[in-house]
């Protein structure tokens, strides 16, 4: 009996030696690795990654302002001078994120917190200190160049801004793809490709943010139902069923009718109408999780409900949500395109759905390039999210894993 | 006699099920004294765990609810506290460890994160200091190389190690009372002995009271100071460990002792208690043990009147109508020394 309380050092030494050979990977790391083993998911991720780069760097890729020009003997960069606060914020987020991701030093949490601090600072400060000229006349550069007033000029790869309506070249309205306008021009004479590139911003942000809003609402309502059961569950389920019974498009139309749609209201509306599925999922997960021993143990340790719900139960019930959220991002993009196509979506902002709306002109003329390219972009993006979602589902499904 | 740390008085717990109400705990009274161990023994389903969970107010509600009684901890009734106040009792004053170490740790956090969360909840310390406390707690429970183990996920630890982590987590806040709900049932015999030895050692070091729930009489003989025997939702016998082992008064306790295998006495079938544990939906009338009781001989008293728990000898309570009649009956329960030897033998 005397030896029992202590562990023999030899046995555990061996154990440690064998185990430390394989490094301890967290659960989410394993999932990411397994997703990235699938070709479809890689292609999807590459497409989404491309969109992210296009969104961040769109002012550098497509801009009517010259990157650099020499006028009257001195150099200037109208492009930099005309960067909006949003452009600068995006650049800051991107570069600080990239730097913090690749430097090894502080712990991952510290770096994440650092990045969030930088983001909040950027969003809080830049709108006040960056005031680009509000009235821009894109044609002056082209006119000056033709008149020989500019000695040297370098343009971005696509020398057209999305809201450059080519007032100096009225004959360019609704032209098919050509050497100058690679994807043609729209009904208001803007370059289609440039519009498409800027529209990636809306496609990405509307997908992520509206899905995020839906997730937050769904997780809170579903989580409370699943944790408390009883009458909270009863009432909550009725609320969910009511929302589920109303056709989403109808609900959206009502919301759009009440609020004039701008980007943020649009995100909130899509989020507020698509949380039902997440609430179902998280409720089902929590119903089974609340019986689990570690939740019991957490309660016995005196942890508050907030911590039990969101720190202990949520990460364990997140897996089905991740899958359905990746499909949710795709459907949010579709919803935005639908609304824009119906002409009740965003106004004055480049979005794929808005462009698509212009494919049929007055008198029923069909402009194939305006239908093809935005349609293709919507299709590919939704397809990419679905590929990623399916790979996630397979990675998270324990039954499929056993069969491998 | 010192004042008890925990005193459960007349606790009755009910569960409302679609097929009617059941009462898995009825009029249970127990007391745990500072620094001592109270063992609660009984078959599966006799109400041991529900008693323990209701002390911490952890029974799922609905369907469970406490119908009556008091749970006095240091003189204040835990049943009257708000949920908020109760959270500061759980883990800080009364900690609990569970039966299943394999599933009692959250799979998505490292063991260190889990201990640290409990530490920071109840003690006002920074993260770095909390990690030091956690590491010390892991050292205390005999985990080799805690500095490294603290960053491991639970799936990389064995069952015994996980139970040690659970104990470390429970003890990291220095509770005054530890409720151990069958802490060794899911572990193999060698690890069982290690964990019990560890619990006893830590109890001594930290001057902590323990309420040990078990159905292993060997464990009781080894660890307990006092024993409460539960049968079909009630305490049927309550005594100091030596008194109980030397002269059990209740026929159920007698039956339990007879049913124990003992080393060095080969051959023969083990004696069993006839019949089966009653279904809590349909408890027998009168004495709940009467259908299985060897003392039963068509006595109307047993089938109609439920016996009260009475003090038979000094600080020895039992609930049976026929204790006096059978006091002289030749029963040969094993002495506590004999059982102690048995318990030590496998080690």
XYZ file of C-alpha atoms in Angstrom:
751
model
C 0.000 0.000 0.000
C 2.860 2.348 0.647
C 4.053 2.539 -2.942
C 0.668 3.172 -4.421
C 0.317 6.866 -3.936
C 3.384 7.659 -5.992
C 3.857 7.022 -9.657
C 6.863 5.074 -10.769
C 8.992 7.524 -12.712
C 10.024 4.974 -15.322
C 6.543 4.193 -16.611
C 5.674 7.804 -17.126
C 9.013 8.672 -18.644
C 8.366 6.176 -21.402
C 4.877 7.441 -21.919
C 6.078 10.994 -22.313
C 8.789 10.056 -24.761
C 6.410 8.293 -27.135
C 3.707 10.906 -26.948
C 5.849 13.948 -27.439
C 6.914 12.556 -30.818
C 3.593 13.635 -32.317
C 2.993 17.250 -31.484
C -0.257 18.097 -29.749
C -2.575 19.469 -32.416
C -5.757 21.186 -31.448
C -9.071 19.917 -32.778
C -9.627 22.857 -35.119
C -6.131 22.532 -36.545
C -6.892 18.901 -37.410
C -10.100 19.896 -39.152
C -8.405 22.593 -41.203
C -5.727 20.107 -42.245
C -8.268 17.520 -43.260
C -10.296 20.061 -45.247
C -7.226 21.224 -47.114
C -6.508 17.687 -48.264
C -9.449 17.866 -50.671
C -8.936 19.243 -54.163
C -12.376 20.866 -54.335
C -11.869 22.644 -51.064
C -8.429 23.867 -52.150
C -9.844 25.258 -55.383
C -12.678 26.875 -53.444
C -10.239 28.368 -50.979
C -8.054 29.668 -53.819
C -11.051 31.354 -55.447
C -12.151 32.947 -52.168
C -8.559 33.966 -51.460
C -8.378 35.620 -54.890
C -11.582 37.495 -54.154
C -10.141 38.674 -50.832
C -7.015 39.969 -52.564
C -9.103 41.678 -55.255
C -11.298 43.241 -52.596
C -8.368 44.554 -50.577
C -6.364 45.787 -53.531
C -9.169 46.904 -55.839
C -8.102 50.588 -55.857
C -4.612 49.500 -56.907
C -5.917 47.194 -59.624
C -8.662 49.284 -61.165
C -8.466 53.055 -60.943
C -8.928 55.966 -63.277
C -6.511 58.030 -61.209
C -2.968 57.441 -62.388
C -0.697 55.645 -59.935
C 2.113 58.051 -60.747
C 2.296 61.014 -63.056
C 4.688 63.757 -63.891
C 2.936 67.025 -64.535
C 4.644 70.365 -64.962
C 7.892 68.831 -63.841
C 6.887 67.339 -60.510
C 5.687 63.842 -59.638
C 2.436 63.076 -57.870
C 0.134 60.110 -57.208
C -3.529 61.043 -57.656
C -4.461 57.465 -56.849
C -3.028 57.644 -53.333
C -4.546 61.064 -52.832
C -7.975 59.745 -53.710
C -7.894 56.623 -51.526
C -10.970 56.616 -49.331
C -10.909 55.926 -45.589
C -12.412 52.496 -46.298
C -9.556 51.659 -48.678
C -6.958 52.652 -46.101
C -8.700 50.704 -43.337
C -8.776 47.596 -45.521
C -5.073 47.979 -46.300
C -4.252 48.420 -42.628
C -6.258 45.363 -41.608
C -4.713 43.270 -44.349
C -1.096 44.190 -43.774
C -1.221 44.185 -39.986
C -3.017 40.837 -40.139
C -0.420 39.391 -42.486
C 2.490 40.629 -40.382
C 0.984 39.405 -37.116
C 0.149 36.039 -38.664
C 3.669 35.394 -39.840
C 5.720 36.715 -36.935
C 6.339 33.906 -34.490
C 6.893 35.709 -31.225
C 3.897 36.427 -28.948
C 1.305 33.739 -28.254
C -1.470 33.357 -30.789
C -4.103 34.924 -28.548
C -1.899 37.936 -27.904
C -1.401 38.459 -31.623
C -5.128 38.141 -32.283
C -5.904 40.711 -29.602
C -3.216 42.980 -31.038
C -4.772 42.712 -34.489
C -8.228 43.499 -33.140
C -6.797 46.565 -31.374
C -5.198 47.751 -34.603
C -8.476 47.197 -36.462
C -10.541 49.115 -33.942
C -8.010 51.955 -33.951
C -7.969 52.079 -37.745
C -11.750 52.079 -37.976
C -11.962 54.728 -35.276
C -9.296 57.084 -36.616
C -9.047 56.912 -40.404
C -12.545 58.161 -41.266
C -11.661 61.400 -39.487
C -8.210 62.039 -40.867
C -8.673 60.848 -44.440
C -10.780 63.174 -46.534
C -10.282 62.539 -50.225
C -11.785 65.118 -52.601
C -15.479 64.388 -52.991
C -15.871 65.736 -56.530
C -13.747 63.786 -58.943
C -13.489 64.247 -62.645
C -11.810 61.186 -64.028
C -11.706 62.485 -67.576
C -9.286 65.313 -66.743
C -6.304 62.938 -66.769
C -7.208 61.548 -70.172
C -7.881 65.071 -71.536
C -4.658 66.442 -70.068
C -2.729 63.519 -71.493
C -4.161 64.081 -74.923
C -3.404 67.775 -74.675
C 0.167 66.878 -73.746
C 0.064 68.585 -70.383
C 1.300 65.443 -68.589
C 4.848 64.393 -69.289
C 4.751 60.856 -67.912
C 1.917 58.774 -66.534
C 1.512 55.239 -65.107
C -1.946 53.767 -64.738
C -3.210 50.789 -62.757
C -3.628 47.564 -64.807
C -7.257 48.490 -65.387
C -7.314 52.251 -65.861
C -11.001 52.746 -64.991
C -12.727 53.387 -61.692
C -16.118 51.732 -61.211
C -17.880 55.082 -61.100
C -15.939 56.556 -64.030
C -18.780 57.121 -66.469
C -16.452 58.072 -69.322
C -18.025 61.481 -69.914
C -15.334 62.162 -72.453
C -16.187 59.051 -74.467
C -19.980 58.898 -74.744
C -19.718 56.451 -77.618
C -18.344 53.803 -75.221
C -21.727 53.177 -73.569
C -22.733 49.493 -73.600
C -19.896 48.239 -75.712
C -19.032 44.568 -75.894
C -15.706 43.342 -74.496
C -12.744 44.862 -76.325
C -8.991 45.530 -75.876
C -9.745 48.608 -73.790
C -12.706 47.348 -71.781
C -11.939 43.660 -71.212
C -15.435 42.826 -70.073
C -17.274 45.589 -71.886
C -19.103 48.544 -70.408
C -22.382 48.981 -68.584
C -25.442 51.071 -69.345
C -23.932 54.059 -67.565
C -20.682 53.730 -69.490
C -18.664 52.323 -66.590
C -16.081 49.596 -67.084
C -17.629 46.229 -66.207
C -14.411 44.558 -65.035
C -13.640 47.428 -62.701
C -17.159 47.192 -61.272
C -16.796 43.450 -60.868
C -13.572 43.876 -58.922
C -15.017 46.448 -56.569
C -18.120 44.289 -56.141
C -16.025 41.561 -54.508
C -15.999 43.766 -51.441
C -19.740 43.614 -51.133
C -19.937 39.950 -52.041
C -17.442 39.016 -49.323
C -18.596 41.356 -46.615
C -22.275 40.704 -47.094
C -21.647 36.962 -46.962
C -19.557 37.011 -43.832
C -21.248 39.746 -41.866
C -24.839 38.720 -42.498
C -23.956 35.113 -41.719
C -22.188 36.352 -38.592
C -25.289 38.250 -37.521
C -27.455 35.208 -38.212
C -25.036 33.022 -36.242
C -25.070 35.323 -33.236
C -28.872 35.487 -33.148
C -29.229 31.762 -33.803
C -26.646 30.721 -31.229
C -28.088 32.898 -28.489
C -31.699 31.868 -29.067
C -30.920 28.218 -29.792
C -28.410 28.020 -26.946
C -30.821 29.392 -24.385
C -33.519 27.001 -25.570
C -31.201 24.018 -25.434
C -29.704 24.879 -22.067
C -32.762 25.890 -20.101
C -35.291 23.522 -21.729
C -38.694 23.998 -20.027
C -40.875 26.948 -20.953
C -38.018 28.968 -22.483
C -37.599 26.174 -24.996
C -41.326 26.041 -25.587
C -41.620 29.769 -26.306
C -38.379 29.893 -28.267
C -39.389 27.053 -30.539
C -42.679 28.787 -31.338
C -40.762 31.959 -32.246
C -38.442 29.950 -34.450
C -41.358 28.204 -36.124
C -43.071 31.506 -36.808
C -39.952 32.842 -38.508
C -39.525 29.558 -40.317
C -43.072 29.659 -41.658
C -42.713 33.049 -43.353
C -41.156 32.873 -46.829
C -37.759 34.540 -46.562
C -38.119 36.587 -49.725
C -41.420 38.009 -48.507
C -39.862 38.910 -45.178
C -36.944 40.513 -46.991
C -39.266 42.525 -49.207
C -41.100 43.807 -46.125
C -37.847 44.839 -44.467
C -36.590 46.498 -47.633
C -39.869 48.367 -47.927
C -39.552 49.706 -44.390
C -35.847 50.600 -44.438
C -34.117 52.176 -47.394
C -31.489 49.628 -48.233
C -27.884 50.568 -47.671
C -25.126 48.020 -47.242
C -25.375 47.740 -43.467
C -29.144 47.508 -43.325
C -28.918 44.907 -46.061
C -26.543 42.802 -43.959
C -28.746 43.156 -40.892
C -31.834 42.197 -42.884
C -30.267 39.096 -44.393
C -28.884 38.150 -40.971
C -32.205 38.684 -39.264
C -33.999 36.391 -41.691
C -31.587 33.478 -41.880
C -30.814 32.565 -38.260
C -33.544 29.957 -37.929
C -31.465 27.021 -39.137
C -28.621 27.842 -36.765
C -31.024 28.046 -33.822
C -32.334 24.565 -34.648
C -28.830 23.161 -34.873
C -27.465 24.693 -31.705
C -30.568 23.776 -29.716
C -30.239 20.134 -30.714
C -26.539 20.148 -29.858
C -27.088 21.787 -26.484
C -29.886 19.409 -25.580
C -27.418 16.557 -25.784
C -24.458 18.514 -24.410
C -26.203 19.600 -21.234
C -26.368 15.973 -20.152
C -22.664 15.450 -20.658
C -20.405 14.899 -17.688
C -18.069 17.788 -18.345
C -20.943 20.245 -18.352
C -22.094 18.775 -15.045
C -18.533 19.069 -13.778
C -18.357 22.681 -14.920
C -21.545 23.449 -13.039
C -20.213 21.684 -9.950
C -17.111 23.876 -10.156
C -19.400 26.878 -9.753
C -18.866 28.336 -13.230
C -21.457 30.938 -14.215
C -24.032 30.116 -16.889
C -22.329 32.458 -19.353
C -19.099 30.496 -19.163
C -20.827 27.115 -19.307
C -22.882 28.120 -22.334
C -20.284 29.896 -24.391
C -16.947 28.518 -23.222
C -17.779 24.921 -22.480
C -20.821 23.966 -24.495
C -20.527 26.170 -27.579
C -17.121 24.986 -28.855
C -18.340 21.405 -28.513
C -21.547 22.110 -30.401
C -20.010 24.302 -33.072
C -19.207 21.693 -35.681
C -22.601 21.456 -37.423
C -22.791 25.251 -37.325
C -19.487 25.677 -39.144
C -20.763 23.516 -41.969
C -24.108 25.226 -42.305
C -22.510 28.664 -41.928
C -20.302 28.036 -44.952
C -23.438 27.273 -46.951
C -25.050 30.282 -45.309
C -22.358 32.599 -46.656
C -23.121 31.342 -50.139
C -26.839 31.823 -49.760
C -26.385 35.350 -48.347
C -24.534 36.287 -51.526
C -27.378 34.812 -53.548
C -29.965 36.694 -51.518
C -28.146 39.989 -52.045
C -27.880 39.284 -55.769
C -31.542 38.382 -55.899
C -32.597 41.597 -54.220
C -30.277 43.697 -56.346
C -31.441 41.955 -59.473
C -35.031 42.702 -58.532
C -33.947 46.299 -58.259
C -34.655 46.644 -54.550
C -31.145 46.084 -53.359
C -28.202 48.372 -53.020
C -28.162 51.637 -54.896
C -25.036 53.450 -56.065
C -22.802 50.570 -55.102
C -21.132 48.065 -57.345
C -22.557 44.637 -56.662
C -22.799 41.600 -58.898
C -26.560 41.503 -58.566
C -26.843 45.183 -59.505
C -24.731 44.609 -62.611
C -26.806 41.601 -63.554
C -29.871 43.824 -63.377
C -28.476 45.896 -66.229
C -28.123 42.926 -68.563
C -31.515 43.570 -70.039
C -31.832 47.131 -71.307
C -34.818 49.182 -72.317
C -36.749 47.579 -75.086
C -35.562 44.129 -74.061
C -32.103 44.274 -75.601
C -29.917 41.599 -74.064
C -26.304 42.500 -73.308
C -24.616 39.124 -72.995
C -21.403 40.339 -71.334
C -23.278 41.978 -68.487
C -25.167 38.756 -67.865
C -22.237 36.405 -68.305
C -19.459 37.833 -66.145
C -21.360 38.829 -62.992
C -23.411 35.626 -63.276
C -20.253 33.594 -63.542
C -18.737 35.383 -60.566
C -21.814 34.698 -58.430
C -21.882 31.088 -59.555
C -18.183 30.480 -58.877
C -18.302 32.116 -55.474
C -21.355 30.207 -54.309
C -19.819 27.053 -55.729
C -16.547 27.705 -53.883
C -18.316 28.158 -50.555
C -20.293 24.993 -51.128
C -17.132 23.040 -51.908
C -15.537 24.287 -48.696
C -18.715 23.534 -46.774
C -18.841 19.990 -48.056
C -15.213 19.368 -47.220
C -15.888 20.705 -43.726
C -18.873 18.444 -43.348
C -16.861 15.411 -44.323
C -14.015 16.402 -42.030
C -16.372 16.847 -39.101
C -18.378 13.687 -39.685
C -16.911 10.958 -37.468
C -18.728 8.192 -39.342
C -17.092 9.055 -42.636
C -13.721 9.311 -40.949
C -13.881 5.732 -39.686
C -14.496 4.438 -43.190
C -11.295 5.902 -44.528
C -19.041 16.658 19.689
C -18.017 19.344 17.192
C -20.641 20.973 15.001
C -21.124 19.315 11.655
C -19.780 21.051 8.539
C -22.640 19.781 6.430
C -25.965 18.714 7.779
C -28.674 17.353 5.532
C -32.035 17.294 7.296
C -35.080 15.436 6.036
C -34.203 15.973 2.393
C -36.861 14.804 -0.052
C -36.343 15.096 -3.803
C -38.953 14.399 -6.431
C -38.787 13.968 -10.197
C -41.890 14.706 -12.211
C -42.033 12.241 -15.065
C -44.736 11.822 -17.682
C -45.752 8.641 -15.879
C -46.108 10.207 -12.467
C -43.867 11.531 -9.754
C -41.006 9.508 -8.341
C -39.103 10.278 -5.170
C -35.583 8.937 -5.368
C -34.629 10.607 -2.069
C -36.967 10.608 0.911
C -36.366 12.111 4.343
C -32.624 11.665 4.139
C -30.578 13.076 7.001
C -26.799 13.037 7.091
C -24.015 14.972 8.714
C -20.395 15.405 7.727
C -17.935 16.650 10.337
C -14.859 18.740 9.538
C -11.919 16.635 8.463
C -13.935 13.426 8.449
C -15.195 11.096 5.769
C -18.792 10.059 5.488
C -19.381 7.132 3.182
C -22.768 6.733 1.541
C -23.282 3.180 0.340
C -26.100 1.437 -1.418
C -27.116 -0.261 -4.636
C -27.464 1.543 -7.945
C -30.582 3.663 -7.951
C -30.922 3.943 -4.180
C -30.597 7.729 -4.260
C -26.931 8.205 -3.365
C -26.020 10.370 -6.338
C -29.264 12.340 -6.300
C -28.585 13.192 -2.643
C -25.121 14.409 -3.536
C -26.335 16.409 -6.522
C -29.113 18.044 -4.518
C -26.612 19.184 -1.894
C -24.981 21.255 -4.653
C -28.371 21.922 -6.207
C -27.276 20.309 -9.448
C -30.262 18.075 -10.102
C -31.736 18.909 -13.478
C -34.797 21.028 -12.888
C -37.266 20.386 -14.411
C -37.966 17.489 -13.895
C -36.290 17.362 -10.484
C -37.180 19.468 -7.482
C -36.568 19.459 -3.773
C -39.816 18.859 -1.919
C -38.581 19.484 1.570
C -35.741 19.478 4.015
C -32.659 21.543 4.646
C -29.057 21.390 3.549
C -27.103 23.251 6.184
C -23.528 24.088 5.305
C -21.756 25.876 8.130
C -25.190 26.678 9.492
C -26.664 28.293 6.374
C -29.289 26.547 4.304
C -28.000 26.027 0.770
C -31.516 25.426 -0.502
C -32.453 29.016 0.344
C -29.539 30.626 -1.509
C -29.959 32.361 -4.841
C -28.413 30.718 -7.906
C -25.753 33.420 -7.861
C -24.806 32.751 -4.230
C -24.864 29.035 -4.952
C -22.264 29.510 -7.710
C -19.834 30.864 -5.171
C -20.423 27.838 -2.911
C -19.866 25.349 -5.715
C -16.213 24.687 -6.262
C -15.103 27.078 -3.531
C -16.702 25.612 -0.385
C -17.957 22.328 -1.741
C -16.237 20.655 -4.672
C -17.362 17.535 -6.432
C -15.695 14.843 -8.468
C -17.587 12.479 -10.677
C -17.712 8.873 -11.648
C -16.551 9.143 -15.239
C -13.153 10.773 -15.546
C -13.097 9.920 -19.256
C -15.917 12.331 -20.034
C -15.735 14.810 -17.169
C -13.114 16.998 -18.844
C -13.985 19.313 -21.691
C -12.328 17.906 -24.828
C -11.687 21.283 -26.457
C -9.548 22.839 -23.718
C -6.204 21.808 -22.283
C -6.358 20.507 -18.737
C -4.447 23.568 -17.574
C -7.023 25.954 -19.046
C -9.763 24.088 -17.218
C -8.048 24.129 -13.838
C -7.062 27.768 -14.292
C -10.632 28.766 -15.068
C -11.814 27.212 -11.804
C -8.947 28.816 -9.882
C -9.543 32.280 -11.299
C -13.240 32.009 -10.665
C -12.853 31.576 -6.928
C -9.525 33.205 -6.178
C -8.512 36.697 -7.069
C -5.283 35.879 -8.902
C -3.708 36.744 -12.241
C -3.341 34.256 -15.070
C 0.310 33.571 -14.430
C -0.308 32.933 -10.753
C -3.344 30.782 -11.532
C -1.157 28.618 -13.751
C 1.298 28.244 -10.882
C -1.509 27.173 -8.557
C -2.786 24.737 -11.175
C 0.668 23.290 -11.656
C 1.082 22.888 -7.919
C -2.320 21.181 -7.699
C -1.291 18.779 -10.457
C 1.947 18.105 -8.622
C -0.032 17.437 -5.439
C -2.159 14.778 -7.082
C 0.912 12.978 -8.328
C 0.956 13.868 -12.004
C 4.467 13.475 -13.324
C 5.901 16.455 -15.178
C 2.968 18.821 -14.550
C 4.768 21.659 -16.312
C 4.321 19.798 -19.564
C 1.068 17.974 -18.828
C -0.711 21.226 -18.069
C -0.752 22.062 -21.779
C -2.124 18.674 -22.854
C -5.623 18.037 -24.122
C -7.650 15.532 -22.076
C -7.662 12.889 -24.810
C -3.930 12.422 -24.290
C -4.347 11.384 -20.666
C -5.361 7.986 -19.275
C -8.428 7.484 -17.113
C -6.427 7.526 -13.889
C -4.603 10.673 -14.962
C -7.856 12.368 -15.860
C -9.336 11.512 -12.484
C -6.207 13.006 -10.930
C -6.772 16.140 -12.990
C -10.372 16.253 -11.820
C -9.196 15.945 -8.224
C -6.576 18.631 -8.824
C -9.266 20.895 -10.220
C -11.582 20.173 -7.294
C -8.854 20.763 -4.721
C -7.211 23.787 -6.352
C -9.625 26.100 -4.538
C -9.178 24.356 -1.184
C -12.797 23.395 -0.578
C -13.939 22.547 2.919
C -15.962 19.618 1.666
C -15.333 17.285 -1.237
C -18.173 15.192 -2.577
C -16.728 12.223 -4.408
C -19.411 10.421 -6.406
C -18.013 6.947 -6.996
C -14.624 8.387 -7.913
C -13.064 5.023 -8.658
C -15.865 3.023 -10.249
C -14.665 3.587 -13.804
C -11.030 2.820 -13.008
C -9.184 -0.470 -12.758
C -8.310 -1.867 -9.344
C -4.721 -0.660 -9.130
C -5.629 2.884 -10.139
C -8.593 2.732 -7.752
C -6.292 2.069 -4.852
C -3.959 4.872 -5.969
C -6.766 7.398 -6.241
C -8.256 6.468 -2.862
C -4.866 6.625 -1.210
C -4.335 10.015 -2.814
C -7.704 11.284 -1.629
C -6.957 10.150 1.906
C -3.547 11.773 1.876
C -4.880 15.066 0.515
C -7.757 15.019 2.968
C -5.294 14.765 5.810
C -3.018 17.480 4.427
C -5.763 19.958 3.694
C -8.052 19.132 6.625
C -10.956 18.624 4.302
C -14.196 16.744 4.894
C -15.190 14.152 2.318
C -18.526 12.697 1.400
C -17.648 9.493 -0.381
C -20.353 7.845 -2.439
C -19.609 4.270 -3.303
C -21.006 0.788 -3.465
C -17.730 -0.839 -2.552
C -17.639 -1.887 1.100
C -13.899 -2.434 0.929
C -13.517 1.249 0.021
C -15.774 2.153 2.948
C -13.729 0.146 5.438
C -10.565 1.753 4.137
C -11.587 5.366 4.048
C -14.685 6.199 6.029
C -15.230 7.493 9.530
C -18.994 7.189 9.393
C -21.287 5.304 7.054
C -24.807 5.896 5.820
C -26.406 2.867 4.182
C -29.131 3.821 1.729
C -31.821 1.579 0.364
C -34.704 2.588 -1.912
C -34.484 6.342 -1.347
C -33.935 6.187 2.425
C -31.105 5.947 4.883
C -31.649 2.602 6.567
C -28.592 2.516 8.788
C -26.181 5.156 9.996
C -23.203 4.550 12.260
C -19.517 4.993 12.852
C -17.585 2.696 10.547
C -16.391 0.293 13.240
C -19.810 -0.002 14.839
C -21.390 -0.746 11.506
C -18.875 -3.348 10.493
C -18.853 -4.975 13.919
C -22.582 -5.194 14.389
C -24.815 -4.224 11.488
C -28.363 -3.764 12.694
C -30.381 -3.568 9.517
C -31.069 -6.778 7.595
C -30.059 -5.026 4.347
C -26.645 -4.106 5.742
C -26.249 -7.668 6.975
C -27.105 -8.927 3.515
C -24.516 -6.627 1.945
C -21.800 -7.995 4.211
C -22.794 -11.578 3.500
C -22.639 -10.880 -0.218
C -19.021 -9.737 -0.082
C -16.390 -12.097 -1.409
C -13.442 -12.474 0.897
C -9.906 -13.416 0.161
C -8.649 -16.602 1.751
C -12.090 -18.165 2.005
C -12.406 -20.136 -1.212
C -15.286 -22.266 -2.377
C -18.999 -21.917 -2.160
C -21.367 -19.501 -3.788
C -21.660 -15.980 -2.505
C -24.782 -15.271 -0.577
C -27.094 -12.865 -2.270
C -29.968 -10.708 -1.170
C -33.059 -12.332 -2.662
C -35.171 -10.336 -5.097
C -34.340 -7.135 -6.909
C -34.102 -3.433 -6.144
C -37.636 -2.045 -6.152
C -38.707 0.225 -8.969
C -38.977 3.777 -7.604
C -42.347 4.113 -9.326
C -43.761 1.294 -7.211
C -42.014 1.182 -3.866
C -43.378 -1.588 -1.638
C -45.769 -0.577 1.110
C -44.574 -0.429 4.679
C -40.887 -1.203 5.063
C -39.441 -0.884 1.551
C -37.125 -3.814 2.222
C -39.820 -6.240 3.355
C -40.203 -8.244 0.115
C -36.530 -9.189 0.302
C -36.088 -9.297 4.052
C -35.004 -12.530 5.722
C -36.597 -11.307 8.968
C -39.988 -11.052 7.280
C -42.429 -13.734 8.369
C -45.816 -12.539 7.313
C -45.705 -9.746 9.845
C -48.342 -7.101 9.186
C -46.177 -4.467 10.851
C -43.512 -4.748 8.156
C -45.937 -4.645 5.227
C -47.970 -1.748 6.549
C -45.890 0.565 8.664
C -42.670 2.139 7.470
C -40.054 1.928 10.224
C -38.468 5.134 11.496
C -34.746 5.577 11.762
C -34.053 5.116 15.485
C -30.969 5.231 17.619
C -30.342 1.599 18.533
C -27.031 2.033 20.277
C -25.029 5.196 20.985
C -24.716 7.060 17.666
C -25.928 4.044 15.734
C -29.203 4.437 13.908
C -31.183 1.851 11.960
C -34.692 1.588 10.638
C -36.163 -1.852 11.228
C -39.110 -3.052 13.317
C -37.286 -6.180 14.402
C -33.861 -5.075 15.560
C -34.396 -6.116 19.186
C -35.915 -9.472 18.267
C -32.962 -10.359 16.102
C -30.224 -8.850 18.206
C -29.354 -12.265 19.553
C -29.589 -13.994 16.203
C -26.368 -15.672 15.181
C -25.038 -13.532 12.374
C -21.371 -13.397 11.664
C -20.591 -10.198 9.873
C -16.969 -9.760 8.925
C -15.082 -7.585 11.323
C -13.829 -4.329 9.969
C -10.273 -5.599 10.370
C -10.981 -8.532 8.100
C -12.449 -6.301 5.430
C -9.586 -3.904 5.757
C -7.221 -6.774 5.059
C -9.230 -7.727 2.004
C -9.118 -4.232 0.698
C -5.387 -4.044 1.085
C -4.768 -7.412 -0.451
C -5.020 -6.554 -4.167
C -2.478 -3.821 -3.756
